[in-house]
Coordinates of C-alpha atoms and ligand atoms in Angstrom, one line a residue:
M1 CA 116.0 94.4 86.9
S2 CA 114.9 91.0 88.1
D3 CA 111.8 89.0 87.7
T4 CA 112.3 87.2 91.0
P5 CA 110.3 88.8 93.9
R6 CA 112.9 90.1 96.4
P7 CA 111.5 90.6 99.9
A8 CA 112.5 94.0 101.4
E9 CA 114.9 93.7 104.3
H10 CA 112.8 95.7 106.7
P11 CA 109.5 97.5 107.0
A12 CA 110.1 101.2 106.4
P13 CA 109.2 103.6 109.2
M14 CA 106.0 105.7 108.9
E15 CA 105.8 108.6 106.4
G16 CA 108.0 111.4 107.7
G17 CA 107.7 115.2 107.8
G18 CA 105.0 114.9 110.5
A19 CA 102.7 113.1 108.2
Y20 CA 102.1 110.2 110.6
N21 CA 101.4 112.7 113.4
R22 CA 98.7 114.3 111.2
N23 CA 97.2 111.1 110.0
S24 CA 97.0 108.7 112.9
A25 CA 93.7 109.6 114.6
V26 CA 92.6 106.0 114.2
Q27 CA 95.6 104.9 116.2
A28 CA 95.1 107.7 118.7
S29 CA 91.6 106.5 119.6
G30 CA 92.4 102.8 119.3
L31 CA 95.1 103.1 122.0
L32 CA 92.8 104.8 124.6
P33 CA 91.6 101.5 126.2
A34 CA 95.2 100.7 127.1
I35 CA 95.9 104.0 128.9
D36 CA 94.2 102.9 132.1
L37 CA 96.5 99.8 132.1
L38 CA 99.5 102.0 131.9
E39 CA 98.2 104.2 134.7
Q40 CA 97.7 101.2 136.9
A41 CA 101.2 99.9 136.0
A42 CA 102.7 103.4 136.9
R43 CA 100.9 103.2 140.3
A44 CA 102.1 99.6 141.0
M45 CA 105.7 99.6 139.8
P46 CA 108.5 99.9 142.4
V47 CA 109.8 103.4 142.9
D48 CA 111.5 103.2 146.2
D49 CA 114.4 100.8 145.5
G50 CA 117.0 103.5 144.4
A51 CA 116.6 102.8 140.6
G52 CA 116.0 105.7 138.2
I53 CA 112.5 106.1 136.7
V54 CA 112.7 105.2 133.0
I55 CA 109.7 105.0 130.8
A56 CA 110.4 103.4 127.4
D57 CA 108.1 104.0 124.5
Y58 CA 108.7 101.3 121.9
G59 CA 107.7 102.2 118.3
S60 CA 106.9 105.8 119.0
S61 CA 106.9 107.1 115.3
A62 CA 106.9 110.9 115.5
G63 CA 105.4 110.8 118.9
R64 CA 102.1 112.7 119.0
N65 CA 100.2 109.5 120.0
S66 CA 102.6 109.0 122.8
L67 CA 101.8 112.3 124.5
L68 CA 98.6 111.2 126.3
P69 CA 100.0 107.9 127.5
M70 CA 103.3 109.5 128.7
A71 CA 101.4 112.4 130.4
T72 CA 99.1 109.9 132.2
A73 CA 102.0 107.7 133.4
I74 CA 104.0 110.7 134.5
A75 CA 101.0 112.1 136.5
A76 CA 100.6 108.8 138.2
L77 CA 104.3 108.7 139.1
R78 CA 104.4 112.3 140.2
A79 CA 101.6 111.5 142.8
R80 CA 104.0 108.9 144.2
V81 CA 107.4 110.5 144.0
G82 CA 106.8 114.2 144.0
A83 CA 107.7 116.9 141.6
Q84 CA 111.5 116.9 141.9
R85 CA 112.5 113.3 141.0
P86 CA 113.8 113.0 137.5
I87 CA 111.8 110.9 135.1
S88 CA 113.4 109.7 131.8
V89 CA 111.1 109.1 128.8
V90 CA 112.9 107.2 126.0
H91 CA 111.1 107.1 122.6
T92 CA 112.4 104.3 120.5
D93 CA 111.8 103.4 116.8
L94 CA 113.6 102.3 113.7
A95 CA 116.8 104.2 112.8
G96 CA 115.0 105.9 109.8
N97 CA 112.2 107.2 111.9
D98 CA 111.5 111.0 111.9
F99 CA 113.0 111.8 115.3
S100 CA 113.4 115.5 114.4
A101 CA 109.6 115.8 114.0
L102 CA 109.3 114.0 117.4
F103 CA 111.5 116.5 119.3
R104 CA 110.0 119.5 117.5
M105 CA 106.6 118.3 118.5
L106 CA 107.7 117.8 122.1
E107 CA 108.9 121.4 122.2
S108 CA 105.9 123.0 120.5
D109 CA 102.8 121.0 121.2
P110 CA 100.8 122.4 124.0
Q111 CA 99.8 118.9 125.0
S112 CA 103.5 117.9 125.4
Y113 CA 104.3 116.2 128.7
T114 CA 107.4 118.3 128.9
A115 CA 105.4 121.6 128.9
S116 CA 105.0 121.9 132.7
D117 CA 107.4 119.4 134.1
P118 CA 111.1 120.5 134.1
A119 CA 112.1 117.2 135.8
V120 CA 111.1 115.0 132.8
F121 CA 113.9 114.2 130.3
P122 CA 112.9 113.0 126.8
S123 CA 115.4 111.2 124.6
A124 CA 115.3 108.7 121.7
V125 CA 116.9 105.5 120.5
G126 CA 116.9 104.5 116.8
R127 CA 117.0 100.7 117.0
S128 CA 114.8 97.8 116.3
F129 CA 112.8 96.5 119.3
Y130 CA 113.7 93.0 118.0
G131 CA 117.1 93.5 119.6
P132 CA 118.6 95.3 122.6
V133 CA 117.3 98.9 122.7
L134 CA 118.3 100.0 126.2
P135 CA 120.8 98.7 128.9
G136 CA 119.7 95.7 130.9
N137 CA 117.7 96.2 134.1
T138 CA 117.1 99.9 133.6
V139 CA 113.5 100.3 132.3
T140 CA 110.8 100.6 135.0
L141 CA 107.7 101.2 132.8
G142 CA 107.2 100.2 129.1
W143 CA 104.7 101.3 126.6
S144 CA 104.2 100.2 123.0
S145 CA 101.2 101.0 120.9
W146 CA 100.3 99.9 117.4
A147 CA 103.9 98.7 116.8
V148 CA 104.5 95.0 117.6
Q149 CA 102.3 93.9 114.7
W150 CA 105.2 94.8 112.5
L151 CA 107.5 91.8 111.9
S152 CA 111.3 92.0 111.9
R153 CA 111.4 90.8 108.3
I154 CA 109.2 89.6 105.4
P155 CA 109.5 85.8 105.7
A156 CA 108.2 85.2 102.1
P157 CA 106.7 87.0 99.2
V158 CA 102.9 87.0 99.2
P159 CA 101.8 85.7 95.8
D160 CA 98.2 87.0 95.7
H161 CA 97.9 90.0 98.1
V162 CA 100.0 92.6 100.0
Q163 CA 98.8 91.3 103.4
A164 CA 99.5 87.6 104.2
A165 CA 96.3 87.3 106.2
F166 CA 94.3 87.6 102.9
S167 CA 96.4 85.2 100.9
R168 CA 94.8 82.0 99.8
D169 CA 98.1 80.2 100.0
P170 CA 98.3 78.3 103.3
A171 CA 102.1 77.9 103.1
T172 CA 102.5 81.7 102.9
R173 CA 100.2 82.2 105.9
A174 CA 102.1 79.5 107.8
L175 CA 105.4 81.3 107.2
F176 CA 104.0 84.6 108.5
A177 CA 102.6 82.8 111.5
Q178 CA 106.0 81.3 112.3
Q179 CA 107.7 84.6 112.0
A180 CA 105.1 86.2 114.2
D181 CA 105.7 83.6 116.9
S182 CA 109.5 84.0 116.9
D183 CA 109.3 87.8 116.7
W184 CA 106.9 87.9 119.7
R185 CA 109.2 85.7 121.8
C186 CA 112.2 87.9 120.7
F187 CA 110.3 91.1 121.7
L188 CA 109.4 89.6 125.1
A189 CA 112.9 88.3 125.8
E190 CA 114.5 91.7 125.0
R191 CA 112.0 93.7 127.1
S192 CA 112.5 91.3 130.0
R193 CA 116.3 91.9 129.8
E194 CA 115.8 95.6 129.8
M195 CA 113.1 95.8 132.6
H196 CA 114.1 96.5 136.1
R197 CA 112.7 94.1 138.7
G198 CA 109.0 94.7 139.1
G199 CA 109.0 96.8 135.8
R200 CA 105.9 96.6 133.6
P201 CA 105.6 96.8 129.9
V202 CA 102.1 97.7 128.7
V203 CA 101.4 96.7 125.0
L204 CA 98.6 97.7 122.7
T205 CA 98.8 96.1 119.3
M206 CA 96.8 94.9 116.3
A207 CA 95.4 91.4 116.8
S208 CA 93.1 88.9 115.2
D209 CA 89.8 88.2 116.8
D210 CA 88.7 84.8 118.1
E211 CA 87.5 83.8 114.6
G212 CA 91.1 84.5 113.4
R213 CA 90.0 87.6 111.4
F214 CA 92.6 90.3 110.8
G215 CA 90.0 93.0 110.0
Y216 CA 90.4 96.1 107.8
E217 CA 89.0 94.0 104.9
A218 CA 87.8 97.0 102.8
V219 CA 91.0 99.0 103.4
L220 CA 93.2 96.1 102.3
A221 CA 91.0 95.3 99.3
A222 CA 91.3 99.0 98.2
I223 CA 95.1 98.9 98.6
Y224 CA 95.6 95.7 96.6
G225 CA 92.9 96.6 94.1
G226 CA 94.5 100.0 93.7
L227 CA 97.9 98.5 93.1
L228 CA 96.5 96.0 90.5
A229 CA 94.9 99.0 88.7
M230 CA 98.2 100.9 88.7
Q231 CA 99.9 97.9 87.3
G232 CA 97.3 97.7 84.6
E233 CA 98.0 101.4 83.8
G234 CA 101.7 100.6 83.5
L235 CA 102.6 102.7 86.6
L236 CA 104.0 99.6 88.3
A237 CA 105.8 96.5 86.9
A238 CA 104.6 93.1 87.8
H239 CA 107.8 92.2 89.7
E240 CA 107.5 95.4 91.7
L241 CA 104.0 94.6 92.8
A242 CA 105.1 91.0 93.5
R243 CA 107.5 92.2 96.2
M244 CA 105.2 94.7 97.8
V245 CA 104.2 93.2 101.2
I246 CA 103.0 94.8 104.4
P247 CA 104.7 92.6 107.0
T248 CA 102.2 93.1 109.8
V249 CA 100.3 90.3 111.6
G250 CA 97.3 90.1 113.8
R251 CA 98.1 87.6 116.6
T252 CA 95.3 85.9 118.3
R253 CA 94.8 85.8 122.1
A254 CA 96.2 82.2 122.0
D255 CA 99.3 83.4 120.0
F256 CA 100.0 86.1 122.6
A257 CA 99.6 83.7 125.5
K258 CA 101.5 80.8 124.0
P259 CA 105.1 81.6 125.1
F260 CA 103.9 82.0 128.7
E261 CA 101.6 78.9 128.7
Q262 CA 104.5 76.7 127.5
K263 CA 106.6 77.6 130.6
E264 CA 106.0 76.2 134.0
G265 CA 104.5 78.9 136.3
G266 CA 103.7 81.1 133.2
N267 CA 107.1 82.8 133.4
F268 CA 108.6 83.4 130.0
E269 CA 112.3 84.6 130.2
G270 CA 111.4 86.4 133.5
L271 CA 108.2 88.0 132.2
R272 CA 104.6 87.2 133.3
L273 CA 101.5 88.0 131.4
A274 CA 99.5 89.7 134.0
Q275 CA 96.5 90.8 131.8
L276 CA 95.5 90.2 128.2
E277 CA 92.4 91.2 126.3
V278 CA 91.5 91.1 122.6
F279 CA 88.8 93.7 121.9
S280 CA 87.3 95.5 119.0
G281 CA 88.7 98.9 118.4
E282 CA 86.5 101.9 117.7
D283 CA 86.4 102.9 114.0
R284 CA 86.3 106.7 114.4
I285 CA 86.4 107.3 110.6
W286 CA 83.2 105.3 110.4
A287 CA 81.8 107.3 113.3
G288 CA 82.6 110.5 111.4
Y289 CA 80.9 109.2 108.3
E290 CA 77.7 108.3 110.3
Q291 CA 77.5 111.9 111.3
S292 CA 78.4 113.6 108.0
R293 CA 77.4 111.0 105.4
D294 CA 80.4 112.4 103.5
A295 CA 81.6 109.3 101.5
R296 CA 84.6 111.2 100.0
A297 CA 85.8 112.2 103.4
F298 CA 85.5 108.6 104.6
G299 CA 87.6 107.3 101.6
A300 CA 90.1 110.1 102.0
S301 CA 90.6 109.5 105.7
W302 CA 91.3 105.8 105.3
A303 CA 93.6 106.5 102.3
A304 CA 95.5 109.1 104.4
F305 CA 95.8 106.7 107.3
S306 CA 97.2 104.0 104.9
R307 CA 99.6 106.4 103.2
A308 CA 101.1 107.5 106.5
S309 CA 101.5 104.0 107.9
V310 CA 102.0 101.5 105.2
F311 CA 102.7 103.2 101.8
P312 CA 106.4 103.8 102.7
T313 CA 106.8 100.0 103.2
L314 CA 105.0 99.2 99.9
A315 CA 107.3 101.7 98.1
L316 CA 110.3 99.6 99.1
G317 CA 109.1 97.3 96.2
L318 CA 109.7 100.1 93.6
E319 CA 112.7 99.8 91.4
A320 CA 114.9 102.9 91.8
E321 CA 115.3 105.0 88.7
P322 CA 118.4 107.3 88.7
G323 CA 117.4 110.9 88.9
A324 CA 113.7 110.2 89.3
D325 CA 111.5 110.3 92.4
R326 CA 109.1 107.4 91.9
V327 CA 108.0 107.2 95.5
T328 CA 105.9 110.5 95.7
P329 CA 103.9 109.9 92.5
F330 CA 103.4 106.2 93.6
M331 CA 102.0 107.3 97.0
D332 CA 99.9 110.1 95.5
R333 CA 98.3 107.8 92.9
L334 CA 97.7 105.0 95.3
E335 CA 96.1 107.4 97.8
E336 CA 93.8 108.8 95.2
E337 CA 92.8 105.3 93.9
M338 CA 92.2 104.0 97.4
A339 CA 90.1 107.0 98.4
M340 CA 87.9 106.6 95.3
R341 CA 87.4 102.9 96.0
L342 CA 86.5 103.3 99.6
A343 CA 84.2 106.2 99.0
A344 CA 82.1 104.0 96.6
T345 CA 80.8 101.8 99.5
P346 CA 81.7 103.1 102.9
E347 CA 81.6 100.4 105.6
R348 CA 82.6 100.1 109.3
M349 CA 86.0 98.5 109.6
R350 CA 86.6 95.6 111.9
M351 CA 89.6 96.5 114.1
P352 CA 90.7 93.7 116.4
L353 CA 93.2 95.0 119.0
A354 CA 95.0 93.5 122.0
R355 CA 95.9 95.2 125.2
M356 CA 98.1 93.6 127.8
V357 CA 100.3 94.1 130.9
L358 CA 103.5 92.2 131.5
T359 CA 105.4 92.2 134.7
R360 CA 109.1 91.5 135.3
A361 CA 109.4 88.8 137.9
Ligands
SAM401 C1 101.7 102.6 113.5 S1 103.2 103.3 114.2 C2 102.7 103.5 115.9 C3 103.1 104.8 116.4 C4 102.6 105.2 117.8 N1 103.1 104.3 118.8 C5 101.1 105.1 117.8 O1 100.5 104.5 118.7 O2 100.5 105.8 116.9 C6 104.3 101.9 114.3 C7 105.7 102.3 114.6 O3 106.4 101.1 114.9 C8 107.7 101.2 114.4 N2 108.3 99.9 114.2 C9 108.0 98.9 113.4 N3 108.9 97.9 113.5 C10 109.8 98.3 114.5 C11 110.9 97.7 115.1 N4 111.3 96.5 114.7 N5 111.6 98.3 116.0 C12 111.1 99.6 116.4 N6 110.1 100.2 115.9 C13 109.4 99.6 114.9 C14 107.4 101.9 113.0 O4 108.6 102.5 112.5 C15 106.4 102.9 113.4 O5 106.9 104.1 113.8

């Protein structure tokens, strides 16, 4: 055991066993405004130059939220190339992602884009998108939703929160901003290398609004408050809490545009930023609460959302105990604590999101 906070090496993938698929309705509705951009990109990308048609889905998790975007892109492409031409769909995520859940869902879900199209070939790659994922010059259409806000590493411990955006320490916030900038450039350069000429990656990701606000204030307060309470109850050691960090960032419009604006002609490593918009995502949990006035359901929904997407990363801070599963009780208790806190004063969550289209020059 050590008293020194030790940053985890990597964010953990989403909760497995299909839990992310069941608890990601917030993401499912948040990504809708980017689907028309993907459809337009599928209509505009080159299909007549002899290259195979390859759609890459970067940060797919277990895939349910990819069904609608993939089906939309495939329909737009089918209208151009007919029913026979093979289309590859490559779902990519971290190596520890639950790819079995993804393939089972593709086979069994009635909404699956494979259901009525025998010329679509799904596959998967378990590699970080902050490195090469696919061979150069092969991807014709890219999609990434709710994924690029995850950093490649935790640049520093966060002394007073689990989310750097809410830290009162400017040095910590600056280190996260630097990491966000270098990771964004790395993501862009890797995608540019993979894209076929004229290929288009479409990205939907968490962002910060023009006032620099990350959003999700009550959710993050409930996570951190819940963890402090668990520490007070002796369920968590101080050094374990100290190394629990959610390495996500909300980049601003200026942050997304910076690599392009610093280059003459707006061409960053062969990519151009064709369209960028930061907008406010719809909080569908709040919308449900406005109808039902069920505060418990409100708290439970945000807690389940957090469990599926960020608790596995927080659990990386736990000290392993031989022969004991500390992760499940940790997640169960934190979910319960969060749900209770959020139910006490339901509020609409601010959810800044960015949608953009890039083109390979
Ligand atoms: C919130 S989920 C988004 C899943 C889905 N695209 C959606 O819209 O609901 C974020 C996904 O990004 C993945 N991810 C995070 N960092 C990554 C990286 N460096 N490389 C690949 N995937 C990553 C996570 O493992 C997770 O599955």
